[in-house]
């Protein structure tokens, strides 16, 4: 089969013929229809320090996808060939304390599809049946291929109650923008998002945020004045990985506010802990998606009218992968899809 393979320990990705994956007795084989390129894939593409110590070469990468089941392992129940599916990319161990308690998202031994084991930039992918998510007919392949990052957004946006609250999101990447849409859908009052990139701020405005601002032009104190706020934001979602953005957020939160942190800083970030203490803030780290409560909530919100389609800005056949990765690398895109059909 054709696959985009991290074939060498150097920047780049290569389209190669590789053997179809073997299907274990608890696995399903998925024919991939669409896959989406994630920031993680760009780290692997650019072969940064994290990728070098994490990703085995050679290996097909990619973990955001939608497809169809074409083969079932002998022990698999509850699925049929022809089922349209996506999949949870964190494969959990099943025997640590949290897994056994049903808190699989807290597993301490996760293995990542397309990161630690072969991924979805390929014509076929195999994963354990327990990680398969069957798609409702109403969710098309394009939306289904971004359920993974939409799940990050949903997990973060629903970590704290946003009903009737003022929400600040730092970082208007695809995930920040989807989190803004979820907060809106979940009846937040003001949803303010910040970014340094004008194209991304524009996309955020299209998705219906209250205000999308570049903090270098408009301070968050000024934003609060414009919106008639005086006590600070009630819920923060850090989605940029920037220490500056996080410090700015801390300084503009209400007393007793809650912050969900998804963005991954590239180095240690120093903050003034006095702000956390005297403002009595709660800060919660968010990783991946809750299995499978986040998947359930995503589906229900899509059914009840939440539209995340505008986040998909580019579509390429998989043979055009060089252009697709180039667009992602430019930073001037939302999600970029590869078509494997
Ligand atoms: P992205 O890189 O596309 O978006 C980040 C955005 O932050 C960019 O648009 C960038 O311009 C903006 N930014 C940079 N500095 C800023 C600043 N000072 N103020 C405001 N905005 C600033 O990433 P994404 O795909 O949308 O993902 C969001 C973040 O979440 C990334 O850090 C990513 O690594 C992380 N992530 C975490 C998980 C997890 O499970 N914890 C999963 C996926 C992604
Ligand atoms: Zn576990």
Short mmCIF file of C-alpha atoms and ligand atoms in Angstrom, two decimals:
data_model
loop_
_atom_site.label_atom_id
_atom_site.label_comp_id
_atom_site.label_asym_id
_atom_site.label_seq_id
_atom_site.Cartn_x
_atom_site.Cartn_y
_atom_site.Cartn_z
CA UNK A 1 0.00 0.00 0.00
CA UNK A 2 0.95 3.67 -0.31
CA UNK A 3 1.92 5.50 2.90
CA UNK A 4 3.60 8.74 3.96
CA UNK A 5 6.59 7.41 5.82
CA UNK A 6 9.02 9.09 8.17
CA UNK A 7 11.70 7.10 6.41
CA UNK A 8 14.86 8.87 7.56
CA UNK A 9 16.04 10.66 10.70
CA UNK A 10 16.07 14.07 9.01
CA UNK A 11 13.48 16.73 8.01
CA UNK A 12 10.90 15.55 5.46
CA UNK A 13 8.38 12.83 4.76
CA UNK A 14 8.37 10.31 1.94
CA UNK A 15 5.62 8.61 -0.10
CA UNK A 16 6.49 4.91 -0.19
CA UNK A 17 5.11 1.45 -0.86
CA UNK A 18 4.93 -0.45 2.44
CA UNK A 19 3.28 -3.75 3.43
CA UNK A 20 -0.35 -3.61 4.57
CA UNK A 21 -0.50 -3.84 8.38
CA UNK A 22 -1.27 -7.25 9.93
CA UNK A 23 -4.62 -7.47 11.73
CA UNK A 24 -4.39 -8.96 15.26
CA UNK A 25 -7.34 -10.88 16.72
CA UNK A 26 -8.58 -7.81 18.66
CA UNK A 27 -7.88 -5.33 15.83
CA UNK A 28 -9.75 -3.91 12.87
CA UNK A 29 -8.33 -2.94 9.50
CA UNK A 30 -9.47 0.48 8.32
CA UNK A 31 -9.35 1.73 4.74
CA UNK A 32 -8.49 5.41 5.19
CA UNK A 33 -10.63 7.91 3.22
CA UNK A 34 -9.39 11.22 4.61
CA UNK A 35 -6.63 12.20 6.97
CA UNK A 36 -5.74 15.58 8.46
CA UNK A 37 -2.34 17.07 9.24
CA UNK A 38 -1.76 18.02 12.87
CA UNK A 39 0.86 20.23 14.51
CA UNK A 40 2.36 17.01 15.87
CA UNK A 41 2.89 15.81 12.30
CA UNK A 42 4.75 19.06 11.58
CA UNK A 43 7.08 18.40 14.54
CA UNK A 44 7.75 14.98 13.00
CA UNK A 45 8.08 16.45 9.50
CA UNK A 46 10.57 19.07 10.71
CA UNK A 47 12.29 16.46 12.89
CA UNK A 48 12.63 18.59 16.02
CA UNK A 49 14.16 17.44 19.32
CA UNK A 50 10.84 15.98 20.56
CA UNK A 51 10.34 13.98 17.33
CA UNK A 52 13.91 12.70 17.39
CA UNK A 53 13.50 11.19 20.83
CA UNK A 54 9.92 9.92 20.28
CA UNK A 55 9.30 8.62 16.76
CA UNK A 56 10.86 5.37 15.47
CA UNK A 57 12.03 5.41 11.84
CA UNK A 58 10.99 4.16 9.38
CA UNK A 59 7.28 4.44 10.19
CA UNK A 60 4.06 5.74 8.55
CA UNK A 61 2.79 8.67 10.63
CA UNK A 62 -0.56 10.53 10.99
CA UNK A 63 -3.36 10.12 13.53
CA UNK A 64 -6.35 12.19 12.37
CA UNK A 65 -8.51 10.25 9.92
CA UNK A 66 -11.83 8.82 8.82
CA UNK A 67 -12.39 5.62 6.89
CA UNK A 68 -14.20 2.35 6.67
CA UNK A 69 -13.70 -1.05 8.30
CA UNK A 70 -12.58 -3.63 5.72
CA UNK A 71 -11.47 -6.49 7.99
CA UNK A 72 -12.17 -7.64 11.57
CA UNK A 73 -9.94 -9.66 13.91
CA UNK A 74 -11.43 -12.98 15.06
CA UNK A 75 -12.29 -11.71 18.58
CA UNK A 76 -13.86 -8.39 17.51
CA UNK A 77 -17.54 -7.90 18.37
CA UNK A 78 -19.86 -4.97 17.73
CA UNK A 79 -18.45 -3.85 14.38
CA UNK A 80 -18.99 -4.89 10.77
CA UNK A 81 -17.05 -4.45 7.57
CA UNK A 82 -18.38 -1.35 5.85
CA UNK A 83 -18.81 0.58 9.13
CA UNK A 84 -17.66 4.19 8.72
CA UNK A 85 -15.24 4.93 11.56
CA UNK A 86 -12.62 7.17 13.07
CA UNK A 87 -10.45 6.22 16.02
CA UNK A 88 -9.05 7.37 19.33
CA UNK A 89 -5.32 7.83 18.75
CA UNK A 90 -4.21 7.06 22.31
CA UNK A 91 -3.93 3.30 22.76
CA UNK A 92 -4.15 2.65 26.50
CA UNK A 93 -2.51 -0.19 28.44
CA UNK A 94 -5.62 -1.65 30.10
CA UNK A 95 -3.83 -2.69 33.31
CA UNK A 96 -2.71 0.47 35.13
CA UNK A 97 -4.84 1.77 38.00
CA UNK A 98 -6.65 4.39 35.92
CA UNK A 99 -7.37 2.05 33.00
CA UNK A 100 -8.83 -0.52 35.39
CA UNK A 101 -10.97 2.16 37.02
CA UNK A 102 -12.40 3.15 33.62
CA UNK A 103 -10.41 6.40 33.48
CA UNK A 104 -8.58 5.45 30.31
CA UNK A 105 -7.67 9.03 29.38
CA UNK A 106 -5.48 9.06 32.50
CA UNK A 107 -3.53 5.94 31.46
CA UNK A 108 0.17 6.32 32.25
CA UNK A 109 1.31 4.02 29.43
CA UNK A 110 -0.36 5.36 26.29
CA UNK A 111 0.97 4.56 22.84
CA UNK A 112 0.18 7.05 20.06
CA UNK A 113 -1.07 6.11 16.61
CA UNK A 114 1.30 7.68 14.09
CA UNK A 115 3.72 8.67 16.87
CA UNK A 116 4.82 5.47 18.63
CA UNK A 117 3.13 3.00 16.24
CA UNK A 118 2.20 3.07 12.52
CA UNK A 119 -0.27 5.78 11.59
CA UNK A 120 -3.04 6.95 9.29
CA UNK A 121 -1.18 8.67 6.45
CA UNK A 122 -1.66 5.42 4.60
CA UNK A 123 -4.24 3.53 2.56
CA UNK A 124 -4.78 1.13 5.46
CA UNK A 125 -4.45 1.39 9.24
CA UNK A 126 -4.94 -1.17 11.97
CA UNK A 127 -5.95 -0.31 15.56
CA UNK A 128 -7.50 -2.23 18.48
CA UNK A 129 -11.29 -2.45 18.15
CA UNK A 130 -11.64 -0.78 21.57
CA UNK A 131 -10.21 2.39 20.02
CA UNK A 132 -12.61 2.49 17.08
CA UNK A 133 -15.30 5.19 17.00
CA UNK A 134 -18.30 4.37 14.79
CA UNK A 135 -19.50 7.44 12.88
CA UNK A 136 -23.10 8.57 12.75
CA UNK A 137 -24.30 9.01 9.13
CA UNK A 138 -24.74 12.76 9.72
CA UNK A 139 -20.98 13.28 10.24
CA UNK A 140 -19.23 13.36 6.86
CA UNK A 141 -15.70 12.08 6.25
CA UNK A 142 -14.18 15.57 6.32
CA UNK A 143 -15.57 16.44 9.76
CA UNK A 144 -14.85 12.89 10.94
CA UNK A 145 -11.19 13.27 9.99
CA UNK A 146 -10.80 16.16 12.46
CA UNK A 147 -12.62 14.60 15.43
CA UNK A 148 -9.23 14.07 17.12
CA UNK A 149 -8.33 17.79 17.35
CA UNK A 150 -12.00 18.75 17.77
CA UNK A 151 -11.84 16.35 20.73
CA UNK A 152 -8.87 18.26 22.20
CA UNK A 153 -10.91 21.45 21.81
CA UNK A 154 -14.02 19.90 23.35
CA UNK A 155 -12.12 18.30 26.25
CA UNK A 156 -10.59 21.71 27.06
CA UNK A 157 -13.70 23.82 26.49
CA UNK A 158 -15.91 21.59 28.64
CA UNK A 159 -13.33 21.11 31.42
CA UNK A 160 -15.05 23.92 33.33
CA UNK A 161 -18.57 25.29 33.28
CA UNK A 162 -18.82 28.12 30.70
CA UNK A 163 -22.57 28.78 30.82
CA UNK A 164 -23.03 32.50 31.38
CA UNK A 165 -19.29 33.00 31.88
CA UNK A 166 -16.69 35.17 30.12
CA UNK A 167 -14.09 33.06 28.35
CA UNK A 168 -10.56 33.94 27.24
CA UNK A 169 -8.75 31.71 24.74
CA UNK A 170 -5.09 32.37 23.94
CA UNK A 171 -4.07 30.97 20.52
CA UNK A 172 -6.41 30.93 17.50
CA UNK A 173 -4.99 27.83 15.85
CA UNK A 174 -7.53 25.28 14.62
CA UNK A 175 -7.95 23.91 18.15
CA UNK A 176 -8.36 27.31 19.80
CA UNK A 177 -10.94 28.29 17.19
CA UNK A 178 -12.89 25.07 17.65
CA UNK A 179 -12.77 25.55 21.44
CA UNK A 180 -14.23 29.04 20.92
CA UNK A 181 -17.06 27.53 18.86
CA UNK A 182 -17.74 24.97 21.61
CA UNK A 183 -17.77 27.66 24.32
CA UNK A 184 -20.25 29.67 22.23
CA UNK A 185 -22.40 26.59 21.66
CA UNK A 186 -22.30 25.88 25.39
CA UNK A 187 -23.70 29.37 26.16
CA UNK A 188 -20.71 31.38 27.32
CA UNK A 189 -21.32 35.15 27.29
CA UNK A 190 -18.14 36.71 25.87
CA UNK A 191 -15.64 34.52 24.04
CA UNK A 192 -12.42 36.45 23.42
CA UNK A 193 -9.56 34.87 21.47
CA UNK A 194 -6.02 36.16 20.93
CA UNK A 195 -3.40 35.39 18.30
CA UNK A 196 -0.50 37.14 16.56
CA UNK A 197 -1.55 35.92 13.10
CA UNK A 198 -4.13 38.14 11.30
CA UNK A 199 -5.42 35.27 9.08
CA UNK A 200 -6.18 33.18 12.12
CA UNK A 201 -7.88 36.06 13.90
CA UNK A 202 -10.03 36.51 10.78
CA UNK A 203 -10.98 32.80 10.77
CA UNK A 204 -11.91 33.10 14.45
CA UNK A 205 -14.19 36.06 13.66
CA UNK A 206 -15.88 33.97 10.95
CA UNK A 207 -16.57 31.33 13.59
CA UNK A 208 -18.45 33.86 15.69
CA UNK A 209 -16.20 34.88 18.60
CA UNK A 210 -17.08 38.08 20.49
CA UNK A 211 -13.65 39.60 19.86
CA UNK A 212 -10.48 38.32 18.17
CA UNK A 213 -7.47 40.47 19.04
CA UNK A 214 -3.72 40.70 18.60
CA UNK A 215 -2.51 41.37 22.17
CA UNK A 216 0.32 43.54 20.80
CA UNK A 217 -2.31 46.00 19.47
CA UNK A 218 -5.10 45.61 22.02
CA UNK A 219 -4.32 44.70 25.62
CA UNK A 220 -6.65 42.36 27.49
CA UNK A 221 -7.30 45.19 29.95
CA UNK A 222 -8.55 47.25 26.99
CA UNK A 223 -10.66 44.28 25.80
CA UNK A 224 -12.29 44.10 29.23
CA UNK A 225 -13.08 47.83 29.07
CA UNK A 226 -14.59 47.49 25.58
CA UNK A 227 -16.83 44.65 26.75
CA UNK A 228 -17.87 46.37 29.96
CA UNK A 229 -16.12 43.75 32.07
CA UNK A 230 -14.49 44.77 35.34
CA UNK A 231 -13.52 41.65 37.29
CA UNK A 232 -11.64 39.57 34.70
CA UNK A 233 -12.36 36.41 32.72
CA UNK A 234 -14.04 33.47 34.44
CA UNK A 235 -12.63 30.65 32.32
CA UNK A 236 -9.31 30.59 30.44
CA UNK A 237 -8.18 28.14 27.78
CA UNK A 238 -4.47 28.27 26.96
CA UNK A 239 -4.06 27.02 23.39
CA UNK A 240 -0.93 28.74 22.11
CA UNK A 241 1.90 27.15 24.09
CA UNK A 242 3.26 30.69 24.56
CA UNK A 243 4.52 31.68 28.01
CA UNK A 244 3.76 35.33 27.25
CA UNK A 245 0.15 34.46 26.37
CA UNK A 246 -0.21 32.45 29.58
CA UNK A 247 1.19 35.23 31.78
CA UNK A 248 -1.16 37.69 30.07
CA UNK A 249 -4.05 35.35 30.76
CA UNK A 250 -3.14 34.97 34.45
CA UNK A 251 -3.13 38.74 34.87
CA UNK A 252 -6.63 39.07 33.41
CA UNK A 253 -8.56 36.37 35.25
CA UNK A 254 -11.30 36.91 37.83
CA UNK A 255 -10.80 35.77 41.40
CA UNK A 256 -11.68 32.08 41.59
CA UNK A 257 -11.31 31.67 37.81
CA UNK A 258 -10.52 28.34 36.15
CA UNK A 259 -7.86 27.75 33.48
CA UNK A 260 -7.59 24.70 31.22
CA UNK A 261 -4.13 24.27 29.65
CA UNK A 262 -3.82 22.43 26.33
CA UNK A 263 -1.04 24.36 24.55
CA UNK A 264 2.37 22.72 24.78
CA UNK A 265 5.21 25.14 25.58
CA UNK A 266 8.50 24.34 23.88
CA UNK A 267 10.43 25.15 27.07
CA UNK A 268 9.88 25.85 30.77
CA UNK A 269 7.59 28.81 31.45
CA UNK A 270 7.99 31.03 34.51
CA UNK A 271 4.91 32.68 36.02
CA UNK A 272 4.21 34.86 39.04
CA UNK A 273 2.67 32.30 41.40
CA UNK A 274 1.43 35.12 43.63
CA UNK A 275 -1.27 35.75 41.01
CA UNK A 276 -2.39 32.12 41.17
CA UNK A 277 -2.50 32.22 44.95
CA UNK A 278 -4.08 35.61 45.59
CA UNK A 279 -6.57 35.23 42.70
CA UNK A 280 -7.29 31.68 43.94
CA UNK A 281 -7.03 30.25 40.43
CA UNK A 282 -7.55 26.62 39.43
CA UNK A 283 -5.25 25.40 36.62
CA UNK A 284 -5.93 22.05 34.96
CA UNK A 285 -3.74 20.30 32.38
CA UNK A 286 -5.56 18.71 29.44
CA UNK A 287 -4.20 15.89 27.31
CA UNK A 288 -6.03 14.11 24.50
CA UNK A 289 -9.70 13.30 24.86
CA UNK A 290 -11.77 11.56 27.53
CA UNK A 291 -12.55 8.06 26.35
CA UNK A 292 -15.22 8.11 25.21
CA UNK A 293 -17.16 10.85 26.90
CA UNK A 294 -15.50 13.58 24.80
CA UNK A 295 -16.34 11.64 21.61
CA UNK A 296 -19.95 11.41 22.73
CA UNK A 297 -20.19 15.13 23.49
CA UNK A 298 -18.59 16.08 20.15
CA UNK A 299 -21.11 14.01 18.24
CA UNK A 300 -24.04 15.46 20.16
CA UNK A 301 -22.85 19.04 19.66
CA UNK A 302 -22.47 18.43 15.91
CA UNK A 303 -26.02 17.03 15.89
CA UNK A 304 -27.30 20.08 17.74
CA UNK A 305 -25.97 22.53 15.15
CA UNK A 306 -22.34 23.23 16.01
CA UNK A 307 -20.50 23.87 12.72
CA UNK A 308 -16.71 23.39 12.64
CA UNK A 309 -16.37 23.03 8.83
CA UNK A 310 -14.77 26.49 8.33
CA UNK A 311 -11.71 25.21 10.23
CA UNK A 312 -10.91 23.00 7.22
CA UNK A 313 -9.20 25.39 4.81
CA UNK A 314 -7.26 23.16 2.37
CA UNK A 315 -7.78 19.79 0.67
CA UNK A 316 -5.18 17.83 -1.34
CA UNK A 317 -4.90 14.35 -2.84
CA UNK A 318 -2.31 12.40 -0.83
CA UNK A 319 0.06 12.47 -3.80
CA UNK A 320 0.24 16.25 -3.32
CA UNK A 321 1.52 15.83 0.25
CA UNK A 322 4.49 18.19 -0.27
CA UNK A 323 2.13 21.10 -0.95
CA UNK A 324 -0.10 20.08 1.95
CA UNK A 325 2.81 20.07 4.42
CA UNK A 326 4.05 23.35 2.93
CA UNK A 327 0.69 25.05 3.60
CA UNK A 328 0.69 23.71 7.17
CA UNK A 329 4.26 24.90 7.70
CA UNK A 330 3.35 28.43 6.54
CA UNK A 331 0.97 28.80 9.52
CA UNK A 332 -1.61 30.40 7.21
CA UNK A 333 -4.12 27.58 7.32
CA UNK A 334 -6.68 25.86 9.43
CA UNK A 335 -6.81 22.08 9.12
CA UNK A 336 -5.33 20.65 5.90
CA UNK A 337 -6.85 17.39 4.62
CA UNK A 338 -5.36 14.59 2.51
CA UNK A 339 -7.71 12.52 0.35
CA UNK A 340 -6.77 8.81 0.15
CA UNK A 341 -9.70 7.67 -2.05
P1 LIG B 1 -1.27 25.96 16.36
O1 LIG B 1 0.19 26.00 16.49
O2 LIG B 1 -1.89 25.87 15.00
O3 LIG B 1 -1.90 27.26 17.07
C1 LIG B 1 -1.27 27.97 18.07
C2 LIG B 1 -1.56 29.45 17.81
O4 LIG B 1 -1.05 30.22 18.89
C3 LIG B 1 -0.94 29.97 16.52
O5 LIG B 1 -1.95 30.47 15.66
C4 LIG B 1 0.00 31.07 17.03
O6 LIG B 1 0.06 32.18 16.14
C5 LIG B 1 -0.65 31.44 18.35
N1 LIG B 1 0.24 32.17 19.27
C6 LIG B 1 1.58 32.11 19.39
N2 LIG B 1 2.01 32.98 20.32
C7 LIG B 1 0.91 33.60 20.81
C8 LIG B 1 0.70 34.61 21.78
N3 LIG B 1 1.72 35.16 22.46
N4 LIG B 1 -0.57 35.02 22.02
C9 LIG B 1 -1.60 34.48 21.35
N5 LIG B 1 -1.47 33.52 20.40
C10 LIG B 1 -0.23 33.09 20.13
O7 LIG B 1 -1.79 24.77 17.26
P2 LIG B 1 -3.17 23.96 17.35
O8 LIG B 1 -3.11 22.79 16.45
O9 LIG B 1 -4.34 24.87 17.28
O10 LIG B 1 -2.98 23.42 18.85
C11 LIG B 1 -2.99 24.33 19.93
C12 LIG B 1 -1.96 23.97 20.98
O11 LIG B 1 -2.33 22.75 21.62
C13 LIG B 1 -0.54 23.74 20.47
O12 LIG B 1 0.38 24.22 21.44
C14 LIG B 1 -0.45 22.22 20.39
O13 LIG B 1 0.89 21.76 20.51
C15 LIG B 1 -1.26 21.82 21.58
N6 LIG B 1 -1.88 20.49 21.54
C16 LIG B 1 -2.01 19.85 22.73
C17 LIG B 1 -2.66 18.63 22.80
C18 LIG B 1 -2.85 17.97 24.11
O14 LIG B 1 -3.35 16.84 24.14
N7 LIG B 1 -2.49 18.63 25.21
C19 LIG B 1 -3.18 18.05 21.63
C20 LIG B 1 -3.04 18.73 20.43
C21 LIG B 1 -2.41 19.98 20.39
ZN1 LIG B 2 -3.30 2.26 31.45
#
